[in-house]
Amino acid sequence: MCKAGGLQEARRLLETSPDQDVKELATAVMWNISVSPTLKKDVLDTCLDTLVQRVLLPHAGLERRGEVYTNVQREIYWTVLFRNATGVIRSVSSCGDYARRRLRSADGLVESLRQIIQCAVDNSDLDGKAVENCVCTLRNLVYACQEVEDPAYLRRHAARATGGSGRGGTGAGCFGRRSSRGASSGSGASGKPGATSGAPTIIQRRLNGPPRGMDLLWQLDIVPLLLPIVADCTNPETLEAAAGALQNLAACDWQPSVDIRAHVRKERGLPLLVELLGLDADKVVQTAATALRNLAQDERNKDLIGKYALEALTGRLPGAPTPQGAPAPFNSSTSSETYAAVIATLYTVLKDNFEFSRHFLELGGVRLLMNSARDPAGRYGQKVSDFSWTLLVALWRIRELQPLLRQAGWTEAQFTPPKRSGSGVGGSGGKATPMGGPGMSQSGPGARQDSMPKSRLVARQAQPQQQGFENSAFSGDQQQQQLPMASRELTYAQVDKDRSVQQLHQQDAPAVDSWV
């Protein structure tokens, strides 16, 4: 179909047809073609500009006036055409760095996405398919955002995460190596050497006027745009994507990520992410845990997470007791990746901190780690075992904690991982996936093609099942699969909608560095 010019014809119909039904069918064709990984780039290059200019911008109510886009209408209508167009863009946003560059630089796209999400937040209309598409696209666009000024960022990040050259011995083991203080704080806007010299930096662009285009992706006001979704959304895809966007924004070394990490705290976003740990939605829990880990690179955030979130994190370890106190049965719905994400977050918070580690011991966390490290039944996988051993070794290295561990009946030998050929600390020869360079992980832009099972609906408070979760564009009565953003395993969950993030901005709210 593409070889016969089908994409160009679909684009022409979208541009010229006066019939709304024809436009809907044209965008459905684009959406279904974009399922194919080999055709995503063709869809992107052929259809993107038309989709943005003919559908997204008009539906978002934006008009260009001078150098910026201005909102000229207050209401957005969730039409089938709009849903299909956002679905196409969501689908192609998952095809790697080329797609990210192309989409970030598309005239009016970022402004449209932000305006659409803002209207959805203002109207408490967060659960529809079009909003899901927009938030998922946003999440993919902020993946590895430092690459816009530091093209070598991902290569350096990957090398650092796999333990590249450098200090050994007492490093973070399978959790990746921590960058130097200079590398973390950086110089200039990028926070890393090697930023592009030809294009203006973020600071230079700020001096030239208000932010626009891709710079809107990492402005501080994106945090209060995403937090109401984390607080109130009942669509698990959208919920996980909003948390994943925060995860990605906090994951880099450059100054915008440093600022974002602090701003999430000031906007009281940490408790909202911790609350997600209690959901029966594997991918949501995994994303929330990793977002907390990235945010914990800020020392004040780490202090607050250690004080207020240890119980929630410990409660997500393998074999953790139920809220009623009974030992939890083996839960096959929790993936090894989620367990590993939780342990990695605990490592970031507990390492070299006696007070937090003592509380972790009191919560029974050491016993749970011992079980998952040995894992005689092989239920949790090698990665979880390796991560558990790495954290256990780090705990024993806290000298003030050793008397308490001995008092609890533990011995040094129990904190020594078994030796395996070619392995490091409790290791698998470096085969376990590291959790990111300086303790940070990115939320990837991959995609999945299968439809998700509508099962295991667990709520913080009972809510009616939301409709419109299907991952498809429709052509007549035939439902065709499309490729949604960045998820491999996800179950449905319902989230308490009675809380509003607006409650966090009352006049009597506590200081910005408080937990609530």
Short mmCIF file of C-alpha atoms in Angstrom, two decimals, residues 55-449:
data_model
loop_
_atom_site.label_atom_id
_atom_site.label_comp_id
_atom_site.label_asym_id
_atom_site.label_seq_id
_atom_site.Cartn_x
_atom_site.Cartn_y
_atom_site.Cartn_z
CA VAL A 55 -5.83 18.43 13.12
CA LEU A 56 -3.87 19.01 16.32
CA LEU A 57 -3.46 22.77 16.21
CA PRO A 58 -7.10 23.50 15.23
CA HIS A 59 -8.46 21.07 17.83
CA ALA A 60 -6.18 22.55 20.49
CA GLY A 61 -7.48 26.00 19.61
CA LEU A 62 -4.04 27.42 18.86
CA GLU A 63 -3.11 30.03 16.28
CA ARG A 64 0.35 31.33 15.51
CA ARG A 65 0.83 34.99 16.30
CA GLY A 66 4.36 36.11 15.68
CA GLU A 67 6.80 33.64 17.17
CA VAL A 68 4.39 31.96 19.59
CA TYR A 69 1.10 30.06 19.48
CA THR A 70 -1.87 31.65 21.23
CA ASN A 71 -4.97 29.93 22.55
CA VAL A 72 -8.06 31.26 20.79
CA GLN A 73 -10.69 28.88 22.20
CA ARG A 74 -11.40 27.48 25.65
CA GLU A 75 -12.98 24.13 24.81
CA ILE A 76 -11.62 21.03 23.10
CA TYR A 77 -13.86 18.51 21.38
CA TRP A 78 -12.68 14.89 21.50
CA THR A 79 -13.57 13.90 17.95
CA VAL A 80 -12.73 10.61 16.26
CA LEU A 81 -10.49 12.53 13.87
CA PHE A 82 -8.56 14.02 16.76
CA ARG A 83 -8.23 10.65 18.49
CA ASN A 84 -6.92 9.04 15.31
CA ALA A 85 -4.42 11.82 14.62
CA THR A 86 -2.99 11.69 18.13
CA GLY A 87 -2.84 7.90 17.82
CA VAL A 88 -0.68 8.15 14.71
CA ILE A 89 1.73 10.55 16.40
CA ARG A 90 1.86 8.41 19.51
CA SER A 91 2.67 5.35 17.44
CA VAL A 92 5.50 6.91 15.44
CA SER A 93 6.99 8.54 18.55
CA SER A 94 8.28 5.12 19.58
CA CYS A 95 10.67 4.63 16.66
CA GLY A 96 13.89 5.91 18.16
CA ASP A 97 16.04 8.99 18.19
CA TYR A 98 15.12 10.06 14.66
CA ALA A 99 11.46 10.23 15.63
CA ARG A 100 12.26 12.15 18.81
CA ARG A 101 14.28 14.75 16.90
CA ARG A 102 11.65 15.06 14.19
CA LEU A 103 8.73 15.37 16.59
CA ARG A 104 10.45 17.76 18.98
CA SER A 105 11.19 20.11 16.11
CA ALA A 106 7.74 19.84 14.47
CA ASP A 107 6.20 23.30 14.38
CA GLY A 108 3.32 23.50 16.85
CA LEU A 109 3.36 19.89 18.06
CA VAL A 110 4.66 20.43 21.59
CA GLU A 111 2.40 23.45 22.05
CA SER A 112 -0.59 21.37 20.93
CA LEU A 113 0.21 18.48 23.26
CA ARG A 114 0.59 20.75 26.26
CA GLN A 115 -2.56 22.71 25.50
CA ILE A 116 -4.61 19.54 25.05
CA ILE A 117 -3.34 18.05 28.31
CA GLN A 118 -3.91 21.33 30.15
CA CYS A 119 -7.52 21.50 28.96
CA ALA A 120 -8.06 17.89 30.01
CA VAL A 121 -6.68 18.68 33.47
CA ASP A 122 -8.77 21.84 33.80
CA ASN A 123 -11.93 19.92 32.88
CA SER A 124 -11.04 16.80 34.93
CA ASP A 125 -11.40 14.81 31.71
CA LEU A 126 -8.29 12.66 31.94
CA ASP A 127 -9.33 9.16 30.96
CA GLY A 128 -10.10 9.35 27.25
CA LYS A 129 -8.09 7.85 24.43
CA ALA A 130 -6.95 11.16 22.93
CA VAL A 131 -5.54 12.33 26.27
CA GLU A 132 -3.82 8.96 26.65
CA ASN A 133 -2.23 9.38 23.23
CA CYS A 134 -1.00 12.88 24.06
CA VAL A 135 0.51 11.96 27.43
CA CYS A 136 2.18 8.87 25.96
CA THR A 137 3.67 10.96 23.16
CA LEU A 138 4.90 13.52 25.68
CA ARG A 139 6.55 10.76 27.67
CA ASN A 140 8.42 9.53 24.60
CA LEU A 141 9.54 13.05 23.65
CA VAL A 142 11.18 13.64 27.04
CA TYR A 143 13.06 10.35 26.89
CA ALA A 144 16.81 11.14 26.98
CA CYS A 145 15.94 14.83 26.67
CA GLN A 146 19.55 15.85 27.33
CA GLU A 147 20.42 14.55 23.86
CA VAL A 148 19.10 17.78 22.31
CA GLU A 149 22.25 19.58 23.48
CA ASP A 150 24.47 16.59 24.20
CA PRO A 151 24.26 14.13 21.29
CA ALA A 152 26.59 11.65 23.01
CA TYR A 153 24.43 11.49 26.13
CA LEU A 154 22.79 8.11 25.48
CA ARG A 155 26.05 6.45 24.45
CA ARG A 156 27.81 7.75 27.54
CA HIS A 157 24.86 6.84 29.74
CA ALA A 158 24.84 3.28 28.40
CA ALA A 159 28.59 2.89 28.86
CA ARG A 160 28.40 4.20 32.41
CA ALA A 161 25.44 1.97 33.23
CA THR A 162 27.27 -1.15 32.09
CA GLY A 163 30.11 -0.26 34.38
CA GLY A 164 32.55 1.10 31.76
CA SER A 165 36.06 1.96 32.80
CA GLY A 166 36.61 3.67 36.09
CA ARG A 167 36.65 2.90 39.76
CA GLY A 168 35.83 -0.63 40.74
CA GLY A 169 35.53 -2.59 43.92
CA THR A 170 33.24 -0.46 46.02
CA GLY A 171 31.05 0.82 43.23
CA ALA A 172 27.35 0.32 42.96
CA GLY A 173 27.71 -3.13 41.43
CA CYS A 174 24.76 -4.04 39.26
CA PHE A 175 23.12 -0.70 40.01
CA GLY A 176 25.59 1.16 37.79
CA ARG A 177 28.30 3.64 38.67
CA ARG A 178 27.72 7.06 40.14
CA SER A 179 28.98 9.96 38.10
CA SER A 180 31.37 12.46 39.57
CA ARG A 181 30.05 15.57 41.25
CA GLY A 182 31.30 17.68 38.40
CA ALA A 183 29.56 15.52 35.84
CA SER A 184 26.30 15.65 37.76
CA SER A 185 26.22 19.37 38.19
CA GLY A 186 27.77 20.04 34.82
CA SER A 187 28.63 23.36 33.30
CA GLY A 188 26.24 25.45 31.36
CA ALA A 189 22.78 24.30 30.36
CA SER A 190 23.62 20.81 29.29
CA GLY A 191 25.43 19.74 32.43
CA LYS A 192 27.84 17.69 30.31
CA PRO A 193 30.74 18.32 28.02
CA GLY A 194 30.15 17.62 24.40
CA ALA A 195 27.02 19.70 23.97
CA THR A 196 26.45 20.87 20.44
CA SER A 197 28.21 24.12 19.66
CA GLY A 198 26.34 25.09 16.52
CA ALA A 199 22.81 25.40 17.90
CA PRO A 200 21.85 27.91 20.61
CA THR A 201 21.83 26.50 24.13
CA ILE A 202 18.79 26.58 26.38
CA ILE A 203 20.16 29.60 28.22
CA GLN A 204 20.76 31.43 24.94
CA ARG A 205 17.25 30.66 23.77
CA ARG A 206 15.80 31.88 27.08
CA LEU A 207 17.51 35.22 26.56
CA ASN A 208 15.82 35.52 23.17
CA GLY A 209 12.27 35.37 24.53
CA PRO A 210 9.72 33.06 26.11
CA PRO A 211 10.22 29.31 25.66
CA ARG A 212 8.59 27.70 22.67
CA GLY A 213 8.70 24.46 20.76
CA MET A 214 10.82 21.72 22.28
CA ASP A 215 11.93 23.94 25.17
CA LEU A 216 8.40 23.68 26.54
CA LEU A 217 9.05 19.99 27.23
CA TRP A 218 11.37 20.66 30.17
CA GLN A 219 10.03 23.89 31.63
CA LEU A 220 9.21 23.70 35.33
CA ASP A 221 5.51 24.24 34.65
CA ILE A 222 5.33 20.80 33.06
CA VAL A 223 5.42 19.34 36.59
CA PRO A 224 2.06 20.82 37.72
CA LEU A 225 0.72 19.79 34.31
CA LEU A 226 1.53 16.12 34.96
CA LEU A 227 0.85 15.79 38.69
CA PRO A 228 -2.97 16.06 38.44
CA ILE A 229 -2.85 13.08 36.07
CA VAL A 230 -0.79 11.10 38.57
CA ALA A 231 -3.27 12.08 41.27
CA ASP A 232 -6.60 11.61 39.54
CA CYS A 233 -6.39 9.56 36.35
CA THR A 234 -8.13 6.16 36.22
CA ASN A 235 -6.75 5.09 32.83
CA PRO A 236 -3.65 3.02 33.69
CA GLU A 237 -1.90 3.72 30.38
CA THR A 238 -2.22 7.48 30.92
CA LEU A 239 -1.33 7.17 34.59
CA GLU A 240 1.81 5.17 33.85
CA ALA A 241 2.77 7.54 31.04
CA ALA A 242 2.49 10.62 33.28
CA ALA A 243 4.67 8.97 35.93
CA GLY A 244 7.05 7.87 33.16
CA ALA A 245 7.33 11.43 31.86
CA LEU A 246 8.39 12.58 35.32
CA GLN A 247 10.80 9.64 35.46
CA ASN A 248 12.42 10.68 32.19
CA LEU A 249 12.53 14.37 33.01
CA ALA A 250 14.36 13.57 36.25
CA ALA A 251 16.75 11.07 34.68
CA CYS A 252 19.38 13.21 32.99
CA ASP A 253 22.46 15.07 34.21
CA TRP A 254 21.77 18.48 32.71
CA GLN A 255 20.42 21.49 34.58
CA PRO A 256 16.76 21.14 33.52
CA SER A 257 16.67 17.69 35.17
CA VAL A 258 18.27 19.09 38.33
CA ASP A 259 15.58 21.77 38.42
CA ILE A 260 12.78 19.29 37.69
CA ARG A 261 13.85 17.04 40.57
CA ALA A 262 13.60 19.93 43.00
CA HIS A 263 10.34 21.20 41.52
CA VAL A 264 8.55 17.87 41.90
CA ARG A 265 9.26 18.13 45.61
CA LYS A 266 8.06 21.73 45.79
CA GLU A 267 4.83 20.76 44.02
CA ARG A 268 4.26 17.92 46.53
CA GLY A 269 4.63 15.28 43.86
CA LEU A 270 6.60 12.74 45.90
CA PRO A 271 3.61 11.45 47.94
CA LEU A 272 1.58 11.05 44.76
CA LEU A 273 4.22 8.80 43.24
CA VAL A 274 4.56 6.82 46.47
CA GLU A 275 0.82 6.20 46.46
CA LEU A 276 1.14 4.51 43.07
CA LEU A 277 3.27 1.82 44.69
CA GLY A 278 0.12 0.45 46.30
CA LEU A 279 -1.67 -0.30 43.03
CA ASP A 280 -2.12 -3.75 41.52
CA ALA A 281 -0.73 -2.55 38.20
CA ASP A 282 2.73 -3.91 37.55
CA LYS A 283 3.96 -1.37 35.02
CA VAL A 284 2.61 1.56 37.03
CA VAL A 285 4.43 0.34 40.16
CA GLN A 286 7.65 -0.20 38.22
CA THR A 287 7.51 3.28 36.70
CA ALA A 288 6.66 4.95 40.01
CA ALA A 289 9.54 3.19 41.76
CA THR A 290 12.04 4.22 39.10
CA ALA A 291 10.72 7.79 39.07
CA LEU A 292 11.31 7.95 42.83
CA ARG A 293 14.80 6.61 42.31
CA ASN A 294 15.59 9.30 39.75
CA LEU A 295 14.12 11.98 41.99
CA ALA A 296 16.22 10.70 44.90
CA GLN A 297 19.33 11.99 43.11
CA ASP A 298 18.26 15.24 44.77
CA GLU A 299 19.52 14.94 48.35
CA ARG A 300 16.47 16.61 49.89
CA ASN A 301 14.18 14.31 47.92
CA LYS A 302 16.18 11.30 49.10
CA ASP A 303 15.82 12.45 52.69
CA LEU A 304 12.04 12.78 52.36
CA ILE A 305 11.67 9.44 50.57
CA GLY A 306 13.75 7.78 53.27
CA LYS A 307 11.61 9.27 56.02
CA TYR A 308 8.17 8.74 54.55
CA ALA A 309 8.28 6.12 51.79
CA LEU A 310 10.37 3.26 53.17
CA GLU A 311 7.34 1.34 54.37
CA ALA A 312 5.66 1.57 50.96
CA LEU A 313 8.84 0.49 49.16
CA THR A 314 9.50 -2.36 51.57
CA GLY A 315 5.92 -3.49 51.09
CA ARG A 316 6.63 -4.08 47.40
CA LEU A 317 9.56 -6.44 47.98
CA PRO A 318 9.12 -10.12 47.08
CA GLY A 319 7.28 -11.95 49.84
CA ALA A 320 6.26 -8.80 51.71
CA PRO A 321 3.33 -9.36 54.09
CA THR A 322 -0.16 -8.24 53.19
CA PRO A 323 -1.67 -5.18 54.90
CA GLN A 324 -3.39 -7.60 57.29
CA GLY A 325 0.01 -8.93 58.35
CA ALA A 326 -0.19 -12.36 56.73
CA PRO A 327 2.72 -13.53 54.56
CA ALA A 328 2.01 -12.70 50.96
CA PRO A 329 1.62 -15.64 48.57
CA PHE A 330 3.79 -15.71 45.50
CA ASN A 331 2.41 -13.04 43.18
CA SER A 332 3.17 -13.94 39.59
CA SER A 333 1.54 -10.70 38.39
CA THR A 334 4.51 -8.70 39.71
CA SER A 335 7.35 -8.88 37.23
CA SER A 336 11.00 -9.32 38.09
CA GLU A 337 11.61 -5.90 36.50
CA THR A 338 9.27 -4.30 39.02
CA TYR A 339 10.91 -6.05 41.96
CA ALA A 340 14.32 -4.97 40.63
CA ALA A 341 13.13 -1.37 40.27
CA VAL A 342 11.95 -1.31 43.88
CA ILE A 343 15.24 -2.78 45.15
CA ALA A 344 17.23 -0.29 43.07
CA THR A 345 15.26 2.58 44.62
CA LEU A 346 15.89 1.18 48.09
CA TYR A 347 19.60 0.98 47.28
CA THR A 348 19.67 4.65 46.34
CA VAL A 349 17.91 5.66 49.57
CA LEU A 350 19.60 3.27 52.02
CA LYS A 351 23.22 3.22 50.86
CA ASP A 352 25.50 4.75 53.52
CA ASN A 353 22.52 5.98 55.59
CA PHE A 354 22.34 4.44 59.05
CA GLU A 355 18.98 5.90 60.14
CA PHE A 356 17.11 4.79 57.05
CA SER A 357 18.79 1.39 57.06
CA ARG A 358 17.87 0.87 60.70
CA HIS A 359 14.24 1.63 59.90
CA PHE A 360 14.43 -0.76 56.96
CA LEU A 361 15.68 -3.47 59.33
CA GLU A 362 12.81 -2.75 61.72
CA LEU A 363 10.34 -3.09 58.85
CA GLY A 364 11.62 -6.59 58.11
CA GLY A 365 13.29 -5.57 54.88
CA VAL A 366 16.52 -7.47 55.54
CA ARG A 367 14.63 -10.74 55.94
CA LEU A 368 12.77 -10.13 52.68
CA LEU A 369 16.01 -9.36 50.87
CA MET A 370 17.61 -12.53 52.21
CA ASN A 371 14.73 -14.56 50.78
CA SER A 372 14.82 -12.89 47.36
CA ALA A 373 18.62 -13.04 47.19
CA ARG A 374 18.70 -16.79 47.75
CA ASP A 375 15.40 -17.46 45.96
CA PRO A 376 15.72 -21.26 46.15
CA ALA A 377 12.62 -21.81 44.03
CA GLY A 378 13.86 -19.48 41.29
CA ARG A 379 10.58 -17.55 41.33
CA TYR A 380 11.95 -14.03 41.01
CA GLY A 381 14.80 -14.41 38.53
CA GLN A 382 18.53 -13.84 38.54
CA LYS A 383 18.29 -10.08 38.25
CA VAL A 384 16.26 -9.76 41.45
CA SER A 385 18.70 -12.06 43.23
CA ASP A 386 21.69 -10.02 42.08
CA PHE A 387 20.10 -6.72 43.06
CA SER A 388 19.14 -8.14 46.46
CA TRP A 389 22.71 -9.25 47.13
CA THR A 390 24.06 -5.86 46.10
CA LEU A 391 21.79 -4.10 48.58
CA LEU A 392 22.59 -6.60 51.34
CA VAL A 393 26.33 -6.02 50.84
CA ALA A 394 25.75 -2.25 51.02
CA LEU A 395 23.78 -2.63 54.26
CA TRP A 396 26.51 -4.67 55.94
CA ARG A 397 29.08 -2.01 55.03
CA ILE A 398 27.27 0.46 57.29
CA ARG A 399 29.33 -0.12 60.44
CA GLU A 400 26.81 1.40 62.84
CA LEU A 401 24.21 -1.05 61.55
CA GLN A 402 26.27 -4.18 62.14
CA PRO A 403 25.56 -4.45 65.91
CA LEU A 404 21.82 -4.20 65.22
CA LEU A 405 22.05 -6.83 62.51
CA ARG A 406 23.91 -9.18 64.85
CA GLN A 407 21.39 -8.47 67.59
CA ALA A 408 18.64 -9.48 65.14
CA GLY A 409 20.42 -12.80 64.59
CA TRP A 410 22.24 -12.09 61.34
CA THR A 411 25.89 -12.88 60.72
CA GLU A 412 28.42 -11.44 58.30
CA ALA A 413 28.47 -14.71 56.38
CA GLN A 414 24.78 -14.28 55.55
CA PHE A 415 25.58 -10.97 53.84
CA THR A 416 28.26 -12.54 51.65
CA PRO A 417 26.94 -13.54 48.23
CA PRO A 418 27.79 -16.97 46.88
CA LYS A 419 30.64 -17.13 44.42
CA ARG A 420 29.73 -17.97 40.87
CA SER A 421 32.08 -18.34 37.97
CA GLY A 422 32.76 -15.00 36.30
CA SER A 423 30.45 -13.08 38.58
CA GLY A 424 30.86 -10.05 40.77
CA VAL A 425 28.87 -9.11 43.84
CA GLY A 426 26.16 -11.73 43.92
CA GLY A 427 26.43 -11.29 40.25
CA SER A 428 25.76 -13.00 37.01
CA GLY A 429 28.91 -11.97 35.24
CA GLY A 430 27.50 -8.52 34.59
CA LYS A 431 24.57 -9.98 32.66
CA ALA A 432 21.89 -8.39 34.82
CA THR A 433 20.68 -5.16 33.34
CA PRO A 434 22.17 -2.23 35.28
CA MET A 435 19.74 0.32 36.62
CA GLY A 436 21.42 3.31 35.03
CA GLY A 437 24.62 5.33 35.48
CA PRO A 438 24.30 7.60 38.47
CA GLY A 439 21.40 5.63 39.86
CA MET A 440 19.00 6.77 37.18
CA SER A 441 16.93 4.94 34.61
CA GLN A 442 15.03 6.13 31.59
CA SER A 443 11.50 5.22 30.69
CA GLY A 444 11.96 3.77 27.23
CA PRO A 445 10.05 4.59 24.07
CA GLY A 446 9.44 1.02 23.02
CA ALA A 447 6.04 -0.25 22.01
CA ARG A 448 3.79 -3.25 22.16
CA GLN A 449 1.24 -4.62 19.73
#
